[in-house]
Short mmCIF file of C-alpha atoms in Angstrom, two decimals:
data_model
loop_
_atom_site.label_atom_id
_atom_site.label_comp_id
_atom_site.label_asym_id
_atom_site.label_seq_id
_atom_site.Cartn_x
_atom_site.Cartn_y
_atom_site.Cartn_z
CA MET A 1 -4.47 -1.23 16.99
CA THR A 2 -1.93 -1.53 14.13
CA LEU A 3 0.48 1.17 13.16
CA PHE A 4 -1.55 1.82 9.95
CA GLU A 5 -4.74 2.26 11.92
CA LYS A 6 -2.93 4.90 14.03
CA LEU A 7 -1.98 6.66 10.74
CA ILE A 8 -5.53 6.56 9.41
CA GLN A 9 -6.79 7.95 12.77
CA ARG A 10 -4.09 10.67 12.61
CA GLU A 11 -2.57 9.54 15.88
CA LEU A 12 0.70 9.48 13.99
CA PRO A 13 1.88 11.78 11.23
CA SER A 14 2.17 10.65 7.65
CA ASP A 15 2.79 12.05 4.15
CA ILE A 16 -0.69 11.35 2.67
CA VAL A 17 -0.98 10.78 -1.01
CA PHE A 18 -4.62 9.77 -1.29
CA GLU A 19 -7.58 9.16 1.00
CA ASP A 20 -11.27 8.33 0.46
CA ASP A 21 -13.82 6.44 2.57
CA ASP A 22 -12.20 3.05 1.89
CA VAL A 23 -8.50 3.59 1.05
CA PHE A 24 -5.57 5.49 2.57
CA ALA A 25 -2.29 5.92 0.79
CA PHE A 26 0.98 7.46 2.14
CA ARG A 27 4.65 7.64 1.47
CA ASP A 28 6.76 4.92 3.12
CA ILE A 29 9.07 6.32 5.84
CA ALA A 30 11.79 3.87 4.85
CA PRO A 31 11.54 3.95 1.00
CA GLN A 32 13.02 1.11 -1.01
CA ALA A 33 12.81 3.15 -4.25
CA PRO A 34 12.60 6.83 -5.10
CA VAL A 35 8.81 6.46 -5.10
CA HIS A 36 7.51 4.11 -2.40
CA ILE A 37 3.92 4.54 -1.44
CA LEU A 38 1.78 2.17 0.70
CA VAL A 39 -1.86 1.81 -0.24
CA ILE A 40 -4.04 0.22 2.44
CA PRO A 41 -7.70 -0.48 3.14
CA LYS A 42 -9.22 1.43 6.03
CA LYS A 43 -10.95 -1.78 7.00
CA LEU A 44 -8.49 -3.98 8.81
CA ILE A 45 -7.66 -7.05 6.75
CA THR A 46 -4.65 -8.59 8.34
CA ARG A 47 -3.09 -9.97 5.19
CA VAL A 48 -4.25 -10.86 1.68
CA GLY A 49 -4.20 -14.52 2.66
CA GLU A 50 -6.82 -13.83 5.26
CA ALA A 51 -9.13 -11.82 3.06
CA GLN A 52 -12.72 -13.12 2.77
CA PRO A 53 -15.10 -13.37 -0.15
CA GLY A 54 -16.83 -10.22 1.18
CA ASP A 55 -13.50 -8.31 0.76
CA VAL A 56 -13.51 -8.71 -3.04
CA SER A 57 -14.65 -5.13 -3.61
CA ILE A 58 -12.00 -3.46 -1.43
CA LEU A 59 -9.24 -5.73 -2.88
CA GLY A 60 -10.17 -4.59 -6.35
CA LYS A 61 -10.33 -0.96 -5.23
CA LEU A 62 -6.85 -1.25 -3.68
CA LEU A 63 -5.39 -2.19 -7.05
CA LEU A 64 -7.38 0.31 -9.03
CA THR A 65 -6.49 3.12 -6.68
CA THR A 66 -2.81 2.15 -6.76
CA ALA A 67 -2.86 2.31 -10.55
CA GLU A 68 -4.60 5.72 -10.44
CA ILE A 69 -1.92 7.07 -8.00
CA ALA A 70 0.77 5.79 -10.38
CA ARG A 71 -0.88 7.57 -13.33
CA GLU A 72 -1.28 10.82 -11.37
CA LEU A 73 2.40 10.68 -10.40
CA GLY A 74 3.46 10.08 -14.05
CA LEU A 75 4.85 6.62 -13.35
CA SER A 76 2.95 4.73 -16.06
CA GLU A 77 5.34 5.43 -18.91
CA ASN A 78 8.47 4.01 -17.34
CA GLY A 79 6.70 1.44 -15.14
CA TYR A 80 6.27 0.61 -11.52
CA ARG A 81 5.99 -2.46 -9.33
CA LEU A 82 3.24 -3.51 -6.92
CA VAL A 83 4.19 -5.74 -4.04
CA ILE A 84 1.98 -7.39 -1.46
CA ASN A 85 3.76 -9.32 1.27
CA ASN A 86 1.95 -12.17 3.12
CA GLY A 87 3.56 -13.36 6.28
CA ASN A 88 6.92 -13.05 8.04
CA ASP A 89 8.97 -14.88 5.47
CA ALA A 90 7.61 -12.58 2.73
CA GLY A 91 8.81 -9.53 4.68
CA GLU A 92 5.47 -8.50 6.14
CA ALA A 93 6.22 -5.96 8.86
CA VAL A 94 2.79 -4.58 9.69
CA PRO A 95 -0.24 -7.05 10.03
CA HIS A 96 -2.54 -4.84 7.97
CA LEU A 97 -2.86 -5.59 4.28
CA HIS A 98 -0.95 -3.07 2.18
CA VAL A 99 0.14 -2.62 -1.40
CA HIS A 100 3.64 -1.26 -1.99
CA LEU A 101 3.89 1.00 -5.05
CA LEU A 102 7.55 1.11 -6.05
CA ALA A 103 9.02 3.23 -8.85
CA GLY A 104 11.42 5.87 -9.89
CA ARG A 105 14.39 3.60 -10.84
CA LYS A 106 14.92 0.42 -12.73
CA LEU A 107 13.83 -2.49 -10.55
CA THR A 108 15.66 -5.80 -10.80
CA TRP A 109 14.18 -9.27 -10.97
CA PRO A 110 13.98 -11.42 -8.94
CA PRO A 111 13.33 -9.11 -6.06
CA GLY A 112 15.27 -9.56 -2.71
#
């Protein structure tokens, strides 16, 4: 069971931002920006590179939910960044697909 599955099952505490039947969003415990929220599917998809054609609906829902969270937090005006890591060299730490929502400061390019 992944760390994120334990959070979804409430086996570990988290600062929940959003939850419905398909998606779970919570504040990162080691934030890389003033706002750092992780948005994950409740269905285990290890990483975006392993998503299947049948996952198209949940992939779209992840992005739309992340955008809605950003709007609700008032982040749309100044902007925000979405990051999806895929594999160790990309910085993936938990093998469960997740979208990082980063905001609250000017973000530089290129990232790390």
